Short mmCIF file of C-alpha atoms and ligand atoms in Angstrom, two decimals:
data_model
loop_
_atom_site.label_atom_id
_atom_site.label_comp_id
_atom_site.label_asym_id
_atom_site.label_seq_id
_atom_site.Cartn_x
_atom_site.Cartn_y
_atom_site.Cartn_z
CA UNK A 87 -17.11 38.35 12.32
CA UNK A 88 -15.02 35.60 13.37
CA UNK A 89 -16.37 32.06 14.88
CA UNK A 90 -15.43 32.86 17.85
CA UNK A 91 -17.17 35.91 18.46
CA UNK A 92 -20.21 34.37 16.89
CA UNK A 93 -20.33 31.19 18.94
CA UNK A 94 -19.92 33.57 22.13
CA UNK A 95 -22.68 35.15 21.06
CA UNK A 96 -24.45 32.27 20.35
CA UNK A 97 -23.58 31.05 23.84
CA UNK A 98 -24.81 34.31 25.53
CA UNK A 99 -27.92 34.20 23.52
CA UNK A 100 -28.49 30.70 25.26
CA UNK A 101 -27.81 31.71 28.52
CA UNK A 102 -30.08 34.63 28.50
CA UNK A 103 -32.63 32.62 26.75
CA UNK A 104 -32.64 29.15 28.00
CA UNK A 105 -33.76 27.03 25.77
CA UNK A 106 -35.89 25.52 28.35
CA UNK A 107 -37.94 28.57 27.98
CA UNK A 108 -39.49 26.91 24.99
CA UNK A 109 -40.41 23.60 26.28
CA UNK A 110 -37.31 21.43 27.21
CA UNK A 111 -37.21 20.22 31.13
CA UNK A 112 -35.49 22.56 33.42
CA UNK A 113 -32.66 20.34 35.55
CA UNK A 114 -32.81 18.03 33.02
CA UNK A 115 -29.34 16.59 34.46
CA UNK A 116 -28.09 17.54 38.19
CA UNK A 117 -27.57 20.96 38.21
CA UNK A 118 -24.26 22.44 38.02
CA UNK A 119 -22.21 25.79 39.34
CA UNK A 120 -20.81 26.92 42.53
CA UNK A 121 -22.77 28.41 45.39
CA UNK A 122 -21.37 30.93 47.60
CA UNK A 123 -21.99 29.50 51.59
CA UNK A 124 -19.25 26.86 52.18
CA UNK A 125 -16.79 29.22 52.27
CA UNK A 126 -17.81 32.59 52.16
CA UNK A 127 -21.02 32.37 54.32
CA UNK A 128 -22.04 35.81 55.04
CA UNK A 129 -19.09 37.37 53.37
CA UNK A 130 -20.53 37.26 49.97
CA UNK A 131 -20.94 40.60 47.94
CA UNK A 132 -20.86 41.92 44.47
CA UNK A 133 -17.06 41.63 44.46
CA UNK A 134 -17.24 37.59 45.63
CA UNK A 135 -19.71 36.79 43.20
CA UNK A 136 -18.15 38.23 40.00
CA UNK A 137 -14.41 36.75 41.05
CA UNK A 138 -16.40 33.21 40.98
CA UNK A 139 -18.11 33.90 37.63
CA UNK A 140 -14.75 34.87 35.99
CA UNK A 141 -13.08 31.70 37.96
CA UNK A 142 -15.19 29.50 36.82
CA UNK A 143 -14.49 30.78 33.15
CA UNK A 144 -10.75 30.67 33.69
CA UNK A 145 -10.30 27.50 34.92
CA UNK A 146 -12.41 25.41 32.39
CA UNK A 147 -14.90 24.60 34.94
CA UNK A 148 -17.93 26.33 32.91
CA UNK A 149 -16.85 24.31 29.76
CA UNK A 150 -16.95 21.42 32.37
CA UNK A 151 -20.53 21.88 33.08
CA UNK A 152 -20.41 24.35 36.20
CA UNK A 153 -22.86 27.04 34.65
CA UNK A 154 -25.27 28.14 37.88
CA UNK A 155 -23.62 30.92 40.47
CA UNK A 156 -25.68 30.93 43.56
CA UNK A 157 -26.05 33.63 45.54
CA UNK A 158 -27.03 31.74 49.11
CA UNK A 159 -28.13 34.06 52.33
CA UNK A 160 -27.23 37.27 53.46
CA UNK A 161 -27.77 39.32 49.96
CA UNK A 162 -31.46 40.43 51.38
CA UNK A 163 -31.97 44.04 52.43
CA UNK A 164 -35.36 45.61 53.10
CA UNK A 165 -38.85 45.50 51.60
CA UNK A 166 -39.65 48.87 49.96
CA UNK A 167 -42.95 50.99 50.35
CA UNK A 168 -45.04 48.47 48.00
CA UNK A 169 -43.54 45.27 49.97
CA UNK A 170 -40.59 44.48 47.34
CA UNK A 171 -37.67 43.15 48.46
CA UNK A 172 -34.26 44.81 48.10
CA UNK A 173 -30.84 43.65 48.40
CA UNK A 174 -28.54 45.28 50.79
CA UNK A 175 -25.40 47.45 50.68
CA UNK A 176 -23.54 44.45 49.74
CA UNK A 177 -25.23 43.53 46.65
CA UNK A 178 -25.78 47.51 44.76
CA UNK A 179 -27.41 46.29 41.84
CA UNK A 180 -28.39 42.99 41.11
CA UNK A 181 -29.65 43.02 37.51
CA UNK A 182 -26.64 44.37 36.80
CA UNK A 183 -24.75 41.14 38.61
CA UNK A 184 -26.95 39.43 37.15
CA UNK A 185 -26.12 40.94 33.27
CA UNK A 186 -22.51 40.09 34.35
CA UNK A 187 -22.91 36.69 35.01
CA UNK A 188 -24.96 36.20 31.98
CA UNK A 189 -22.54 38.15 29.91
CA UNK A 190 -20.21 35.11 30.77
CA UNK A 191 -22.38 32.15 29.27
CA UNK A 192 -23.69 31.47 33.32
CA UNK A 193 -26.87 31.46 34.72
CA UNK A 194 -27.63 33.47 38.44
CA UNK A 195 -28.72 31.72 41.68
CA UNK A 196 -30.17 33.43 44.52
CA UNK A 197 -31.84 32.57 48.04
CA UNK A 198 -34.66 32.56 50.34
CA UNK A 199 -37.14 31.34 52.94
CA UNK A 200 -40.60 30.26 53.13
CA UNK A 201 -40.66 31.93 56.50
CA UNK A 202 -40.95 35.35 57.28
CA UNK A 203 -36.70 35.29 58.14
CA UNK A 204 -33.86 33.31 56.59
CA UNK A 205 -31.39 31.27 58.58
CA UNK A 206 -29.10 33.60 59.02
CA UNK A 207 -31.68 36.69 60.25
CA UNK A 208 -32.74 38.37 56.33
CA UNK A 209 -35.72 38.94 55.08
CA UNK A 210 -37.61 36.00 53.86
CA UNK A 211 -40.45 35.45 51.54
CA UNK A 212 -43.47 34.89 53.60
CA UNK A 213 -46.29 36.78 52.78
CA UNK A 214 -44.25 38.56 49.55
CA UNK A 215 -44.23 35.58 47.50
CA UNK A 216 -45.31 36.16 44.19
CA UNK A 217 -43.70 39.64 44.57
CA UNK A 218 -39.74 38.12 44.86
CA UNK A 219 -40.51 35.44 42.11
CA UNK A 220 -41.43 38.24 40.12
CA UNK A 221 -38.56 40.81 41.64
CA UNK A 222 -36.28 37.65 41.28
CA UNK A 223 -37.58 37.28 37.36
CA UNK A 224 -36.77 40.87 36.39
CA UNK A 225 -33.34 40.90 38.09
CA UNK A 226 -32.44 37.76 35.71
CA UNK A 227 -32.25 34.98 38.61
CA UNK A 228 -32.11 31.39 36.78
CA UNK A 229 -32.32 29.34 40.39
CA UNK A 230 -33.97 29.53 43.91
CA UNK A 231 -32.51 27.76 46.76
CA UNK A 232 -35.35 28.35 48.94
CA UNK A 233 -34.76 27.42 52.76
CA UNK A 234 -37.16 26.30 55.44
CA UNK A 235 -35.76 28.61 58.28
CA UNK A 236 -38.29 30.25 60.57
CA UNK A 237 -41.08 28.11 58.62
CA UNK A 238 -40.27 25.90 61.15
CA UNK A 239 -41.44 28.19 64.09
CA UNK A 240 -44.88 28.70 61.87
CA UNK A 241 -44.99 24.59 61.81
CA UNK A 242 -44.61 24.54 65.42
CA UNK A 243 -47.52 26.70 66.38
CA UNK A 244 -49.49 24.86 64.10
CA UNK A 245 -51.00 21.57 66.61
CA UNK A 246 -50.67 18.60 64.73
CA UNK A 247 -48.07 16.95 62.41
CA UNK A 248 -50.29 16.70 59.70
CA UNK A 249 -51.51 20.51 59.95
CA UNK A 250 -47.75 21.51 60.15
CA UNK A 251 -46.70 19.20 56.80
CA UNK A 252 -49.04 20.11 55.13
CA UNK A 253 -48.44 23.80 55.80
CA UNK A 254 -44.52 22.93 54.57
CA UNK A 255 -46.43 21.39 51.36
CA UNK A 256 -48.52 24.57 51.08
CA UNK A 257 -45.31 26.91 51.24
CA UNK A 258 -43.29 25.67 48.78
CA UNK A 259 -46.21 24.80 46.46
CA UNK A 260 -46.69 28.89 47.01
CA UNK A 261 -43.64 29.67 45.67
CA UNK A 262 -43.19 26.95 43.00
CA UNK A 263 -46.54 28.68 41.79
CA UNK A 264 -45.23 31.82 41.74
CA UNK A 265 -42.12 31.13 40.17
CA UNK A 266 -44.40 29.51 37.11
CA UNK A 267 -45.90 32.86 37.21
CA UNK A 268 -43.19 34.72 36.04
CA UNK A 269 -42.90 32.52 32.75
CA UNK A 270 -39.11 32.48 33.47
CA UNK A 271 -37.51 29.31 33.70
CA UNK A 272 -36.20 29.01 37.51
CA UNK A 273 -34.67 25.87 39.16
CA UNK A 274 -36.64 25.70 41.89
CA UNK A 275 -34.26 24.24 44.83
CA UNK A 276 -36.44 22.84 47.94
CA UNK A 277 -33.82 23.10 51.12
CA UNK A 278 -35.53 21.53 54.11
CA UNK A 279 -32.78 18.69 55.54
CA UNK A 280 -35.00 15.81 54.87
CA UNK A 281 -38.10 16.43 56.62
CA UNK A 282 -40.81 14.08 56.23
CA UNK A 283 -38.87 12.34 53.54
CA UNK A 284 -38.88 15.25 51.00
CA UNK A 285 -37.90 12.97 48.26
CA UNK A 286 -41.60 11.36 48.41
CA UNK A 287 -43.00 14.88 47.56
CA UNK A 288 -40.49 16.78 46.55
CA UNK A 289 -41.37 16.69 43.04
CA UNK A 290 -45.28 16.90 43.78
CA UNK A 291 -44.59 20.83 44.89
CA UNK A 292 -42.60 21.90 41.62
CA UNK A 293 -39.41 20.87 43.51
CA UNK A 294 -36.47 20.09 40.91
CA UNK A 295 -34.08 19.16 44.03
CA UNK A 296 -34.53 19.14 47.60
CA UNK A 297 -31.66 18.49 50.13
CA UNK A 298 -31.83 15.55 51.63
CA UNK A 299 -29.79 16.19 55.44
CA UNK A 300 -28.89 18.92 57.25
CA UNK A 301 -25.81 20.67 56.76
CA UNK A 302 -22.77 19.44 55.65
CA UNK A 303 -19.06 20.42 56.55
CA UNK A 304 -15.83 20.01 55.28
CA UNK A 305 -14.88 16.94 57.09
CA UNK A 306 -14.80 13.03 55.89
CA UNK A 307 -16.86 12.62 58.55
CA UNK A 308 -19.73 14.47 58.16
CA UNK A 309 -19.19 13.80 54.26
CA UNK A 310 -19.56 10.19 54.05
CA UNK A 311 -21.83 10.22 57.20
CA UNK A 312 -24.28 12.31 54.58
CA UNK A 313 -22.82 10.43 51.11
CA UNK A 314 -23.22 7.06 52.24
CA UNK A 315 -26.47 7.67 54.22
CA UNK A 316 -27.85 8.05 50.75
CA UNK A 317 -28.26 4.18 50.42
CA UNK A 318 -32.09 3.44 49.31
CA UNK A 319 -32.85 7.02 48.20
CA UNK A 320 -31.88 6.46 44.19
CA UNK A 321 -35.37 5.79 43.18
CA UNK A 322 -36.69 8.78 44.30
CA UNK A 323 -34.49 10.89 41.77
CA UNK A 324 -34.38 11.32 37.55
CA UNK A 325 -34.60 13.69 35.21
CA UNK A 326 -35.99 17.04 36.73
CA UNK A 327 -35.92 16.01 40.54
CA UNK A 328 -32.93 15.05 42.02
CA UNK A 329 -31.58 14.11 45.76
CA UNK A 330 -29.28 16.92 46.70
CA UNK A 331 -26.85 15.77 49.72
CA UNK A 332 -25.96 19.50 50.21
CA UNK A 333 -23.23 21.52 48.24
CA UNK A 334 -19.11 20.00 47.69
CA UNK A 335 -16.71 20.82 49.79
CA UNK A 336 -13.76 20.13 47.48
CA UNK A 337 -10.90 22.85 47.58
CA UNK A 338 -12.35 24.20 51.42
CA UNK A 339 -8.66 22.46 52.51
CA UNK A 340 -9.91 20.16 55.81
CA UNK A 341 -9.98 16.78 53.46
CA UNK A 342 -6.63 15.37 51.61
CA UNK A 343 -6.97 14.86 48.20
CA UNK A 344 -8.36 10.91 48.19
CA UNK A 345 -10.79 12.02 51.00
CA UNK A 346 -11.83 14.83 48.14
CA UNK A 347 -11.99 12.50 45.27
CA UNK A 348 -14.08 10.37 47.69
CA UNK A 349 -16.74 12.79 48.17
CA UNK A 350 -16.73 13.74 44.20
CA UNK A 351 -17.30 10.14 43.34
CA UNK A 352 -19.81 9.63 45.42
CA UNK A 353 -21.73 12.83 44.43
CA UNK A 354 -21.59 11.61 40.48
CA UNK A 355 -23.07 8.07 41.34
CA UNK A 356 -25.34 9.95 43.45
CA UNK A 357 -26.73 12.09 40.81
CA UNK A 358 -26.47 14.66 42.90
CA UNK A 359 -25.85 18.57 41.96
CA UNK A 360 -22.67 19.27 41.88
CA UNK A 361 -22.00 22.96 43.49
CA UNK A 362 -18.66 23.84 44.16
CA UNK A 363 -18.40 25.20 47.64
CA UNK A 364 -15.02 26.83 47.48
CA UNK A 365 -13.38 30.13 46.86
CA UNK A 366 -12.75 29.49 43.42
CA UNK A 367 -10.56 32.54 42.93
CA UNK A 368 -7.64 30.28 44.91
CA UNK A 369 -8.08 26.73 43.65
CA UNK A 370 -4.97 24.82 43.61
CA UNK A 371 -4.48 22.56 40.28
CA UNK A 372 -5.32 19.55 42.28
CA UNK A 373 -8.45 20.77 42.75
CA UNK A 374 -9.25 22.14 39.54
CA UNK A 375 -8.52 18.73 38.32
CA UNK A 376 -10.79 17.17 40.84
CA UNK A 377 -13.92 19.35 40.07
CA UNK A 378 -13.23 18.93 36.31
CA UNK A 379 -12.34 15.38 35.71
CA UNK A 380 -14.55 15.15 32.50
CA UNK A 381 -15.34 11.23 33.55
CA UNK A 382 -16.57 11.79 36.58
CA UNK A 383 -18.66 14.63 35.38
CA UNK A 384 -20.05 12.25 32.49
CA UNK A 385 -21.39 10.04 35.10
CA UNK A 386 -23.22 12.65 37.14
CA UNK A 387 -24.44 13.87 34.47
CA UNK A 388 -25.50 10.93 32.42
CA UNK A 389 -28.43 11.59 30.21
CA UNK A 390 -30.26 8.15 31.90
CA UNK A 391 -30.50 10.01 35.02
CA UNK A 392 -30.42 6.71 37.40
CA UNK A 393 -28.95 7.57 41.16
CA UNK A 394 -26.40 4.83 42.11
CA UNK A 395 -27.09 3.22 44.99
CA UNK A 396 -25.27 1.02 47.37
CA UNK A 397 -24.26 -2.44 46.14
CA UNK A 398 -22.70 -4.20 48.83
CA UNK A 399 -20.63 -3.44 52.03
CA UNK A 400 -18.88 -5.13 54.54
CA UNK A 401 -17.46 -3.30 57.85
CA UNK A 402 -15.67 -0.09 55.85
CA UNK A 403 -15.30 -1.53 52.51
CA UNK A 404 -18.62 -0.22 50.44
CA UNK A 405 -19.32 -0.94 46.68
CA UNK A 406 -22.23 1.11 44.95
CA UNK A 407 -22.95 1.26 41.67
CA UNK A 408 -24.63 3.70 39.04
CA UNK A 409 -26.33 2.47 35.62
CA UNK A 410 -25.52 4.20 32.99
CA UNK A 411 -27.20 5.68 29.55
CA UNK A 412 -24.62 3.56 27.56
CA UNK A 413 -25.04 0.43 29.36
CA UNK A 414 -21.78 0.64 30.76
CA UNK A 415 -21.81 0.82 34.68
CA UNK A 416 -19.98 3.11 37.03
CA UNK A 417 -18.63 1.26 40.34
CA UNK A 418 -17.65 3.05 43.35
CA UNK A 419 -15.06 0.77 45.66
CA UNK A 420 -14.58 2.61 48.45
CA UNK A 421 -12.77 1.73 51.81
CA UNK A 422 -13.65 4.01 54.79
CA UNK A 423 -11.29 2.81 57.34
CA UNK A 424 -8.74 4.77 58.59
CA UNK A 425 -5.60 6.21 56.73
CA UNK A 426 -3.13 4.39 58.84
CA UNK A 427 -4.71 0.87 58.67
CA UNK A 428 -3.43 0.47 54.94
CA UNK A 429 -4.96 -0.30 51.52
CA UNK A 430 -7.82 -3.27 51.35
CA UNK A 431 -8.22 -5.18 48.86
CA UNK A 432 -12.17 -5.14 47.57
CA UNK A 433 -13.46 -7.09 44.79
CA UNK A 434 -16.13 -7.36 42.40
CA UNK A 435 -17.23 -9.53 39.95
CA UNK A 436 -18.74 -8.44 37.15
CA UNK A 437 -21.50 -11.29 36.60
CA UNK A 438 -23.05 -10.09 39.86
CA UNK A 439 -23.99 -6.71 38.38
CA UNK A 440 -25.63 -8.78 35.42
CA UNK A 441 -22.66 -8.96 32.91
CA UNK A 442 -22.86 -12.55 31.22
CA UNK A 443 -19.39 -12.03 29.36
CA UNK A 444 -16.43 -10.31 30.40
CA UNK A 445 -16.43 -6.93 30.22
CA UNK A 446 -13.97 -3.83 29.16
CA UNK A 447 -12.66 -2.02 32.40
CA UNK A 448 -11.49 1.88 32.76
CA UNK A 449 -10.26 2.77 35.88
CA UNK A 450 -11.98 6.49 36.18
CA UNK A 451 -9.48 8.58 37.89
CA UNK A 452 -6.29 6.90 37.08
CA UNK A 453 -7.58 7.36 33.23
CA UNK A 454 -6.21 3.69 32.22
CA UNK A 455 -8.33 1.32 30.47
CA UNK A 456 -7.43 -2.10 32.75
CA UNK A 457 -8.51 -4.62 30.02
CA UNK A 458 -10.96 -7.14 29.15
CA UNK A 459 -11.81 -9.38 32.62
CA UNK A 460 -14.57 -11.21 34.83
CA UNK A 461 -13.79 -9.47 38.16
CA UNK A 462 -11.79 -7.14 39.62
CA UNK A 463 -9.73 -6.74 42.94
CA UNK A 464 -8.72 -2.95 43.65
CA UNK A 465 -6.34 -1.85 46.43
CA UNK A 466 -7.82 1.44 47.80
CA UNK A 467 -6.18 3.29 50.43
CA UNK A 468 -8.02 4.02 53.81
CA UNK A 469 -10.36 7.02 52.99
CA UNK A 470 -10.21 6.49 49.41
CA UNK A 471 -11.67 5.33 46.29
CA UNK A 472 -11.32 3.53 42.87
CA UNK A 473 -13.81 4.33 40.18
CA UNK A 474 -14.63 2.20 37.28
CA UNK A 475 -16.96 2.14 34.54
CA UNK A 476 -17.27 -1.14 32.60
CA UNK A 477 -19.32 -2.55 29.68
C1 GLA B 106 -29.05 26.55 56.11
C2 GLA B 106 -28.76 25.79 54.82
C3 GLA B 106 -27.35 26.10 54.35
C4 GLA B 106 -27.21 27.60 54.12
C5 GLA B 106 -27.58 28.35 55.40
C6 GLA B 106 -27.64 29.85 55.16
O1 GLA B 106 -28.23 26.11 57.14
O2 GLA B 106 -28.91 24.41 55.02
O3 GLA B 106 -27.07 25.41 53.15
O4 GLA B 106 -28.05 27.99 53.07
O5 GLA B 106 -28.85 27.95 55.90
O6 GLA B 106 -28.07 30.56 56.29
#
């Protein structure tokens, strides 16, 4: 047998049998993959989901780190006889997707809601809980985005604040349970937009992320409206529980290119889960390259597991900054004003982020190391970035 096959093997053997199954944290770093709504929204099937598996093989983006494929809504069918749930037409045979996806060194994500619907009309879980962990479990599911929908009518009805939080608390404690139950490691995705500051208890309900804000789009606006409104959240996340500011948009084709690497940049000093929102089958090289800079990935996924946070800012010009495993830090200079008004010229200098010598400058995405300095004055282009990481 040659090393190849056996390290494929090997690899399979480690998909299908996480290792986490035998102690190590689940979502140790921001989880990684490519989740089906951005683009496809209620379009996905069978077909969808198996292009984006092979895709993500093809274009280097599982070596890059991109392992989870996540099924979001519209899969769900109806419950059988004995309550379990089924998918529909558009999804034949799931364990057999889910084989697939395996068979390709990735793990399966799939969706759901508290409530008795999801948000786009399916089945949800309420009242079947334990029943879809476990249905989920046999299939081979590795993650559940799991979606407050009509759990927000139940809170309504409910009289008081308090009654209707803790009710939210109660849910996804329910299913975290449940999912436990199965003995099969599953990521365990709290989607809620923020309510009642979900990063305070988040992690108190089994919650390894939890958005953070509603929906986002593909649109610089709505991007950095939800990127930078992320200032002050960083202690909330490390290994295990992370902020999630909603799945990239990169490749979806509203954004140019620096808006693009804008929004990756500030995802990795987010420490924030990096799923690809696009059709992956029809990424141009540009955005390959985006998703897969191996840099910007590092940071992301740095072992540490410290969110960046915002540094300083002054009217559109922003600096925020992520410590890093190595010591070295990564520093986001971005400037949000408009294309047309030109490049600014921001500056930083090191002391200030606690450097007493001069220290060794890369510039990220321009892959140059700049040299040895004190401070540093970048030129970034209305709606863009420049990256460093220094030590
Ligand atoms: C909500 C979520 C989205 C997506 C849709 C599916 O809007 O926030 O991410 O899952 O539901 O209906």
């Amino acid at each position: 047998m040659s090393i190849r096959i056996v390290l494929s093997v090997l690899l399979v053997f480690l998909v299908v049998y996480p290792p986490c199954s035998v102690g190590q944290q689940l979502a140790a770093t921001p989880p990684m993959g490519w989740n089906s709504w951005n683009h496809f929204a209620e379009k996905v099937d069978d077909a969808t989901v198996r292009v984006a598996a092979d895709a993500l093989v093809s274009s280097g983006m599982r070596d890059a780190g991109y392992i989870y494929v996540n099924i979001d809504d519209t899969w769900e069918g109806t419950r059988d006889a004995a309550g379990f749930i089924q998918a529909n037409p558009k999804f034949p045979d799931m364990k057999a997707l889910a084989d697939y996806v395996h068979s390709k060194g990735l793990r399966l994500g799939i969706y759901s809601s508290p409530g008795p619907k999801t948000c786009a009309g399916f089945s949800g879980s309420y009242g079947h809980e334990e029943q879809d962990a476990q249905t989920y479990a046999n299939w081979g599911i590795d993650y559940l985005k799991y979606d407050l929908c009509s759990f927000g009518t139940i809170m309504e009805k409910a009289g008081s604040k308090e009654t209707a939080h803790q009710l939210m608390l109660d849910a996804y404690q329910k299913m975290s349970n449940a999912l436990k139950k199965t003995g099969r490691p599953i990521v365990f995705s709290l989607c809620q937009y923020g309510i009642d500051q979900v990063w305070r208890w988040g992690p108190s309900v089994g919650g390894n992320l939890w958005r953070t804000t509603g929906d986002i789009s593909d649109d610089y606006g709505r991007m950095t409206e939800i990127g930078f409104g992320q200032a002050g959240l960083s202690k909330y996340a490390g290994p295990g529980h992370w902020n999630d500011p909603d799945m990239l948009e990169i490749g979806n084709g509203k954004m140019k290119p620096d808006e693009y690497r804008t929004h990756m940049t500030l995802w990795a000093l987010l420490a924030a889960p990096l799923l690809a929102g696009n059709d992956l089958g029809s990424m141009t090289p540009e955005t390959v390259s985006i998703l897969t800079n191996r840099e910007v990935i590092a940071i992301d996924q740095d072992v540490k597991g410290v969110q960046g946070d915002r540094f300083w800012a002054e009217g559109p010009q922003e600096i925020w900054v992520r410590p890093l495993a190595d010591g070295s830090k990564a520093i986001g200079m971005f400037n949000r004003a408009d294309e047309w008004s030109g490049p600014a010229k921001i500056q930083i200098n090191f002391r200030d982020l606690g450097f007493s010598s001069p220290v060794s400058v890369r510039d990220v995405w321009a892959g140059e190391n700049l040299g040895i300095m004190k401070s540093y004055e970048a030129r970034v282009l209305g709606h863009g970035v420049v990256l460093l990481r220094v030590k």
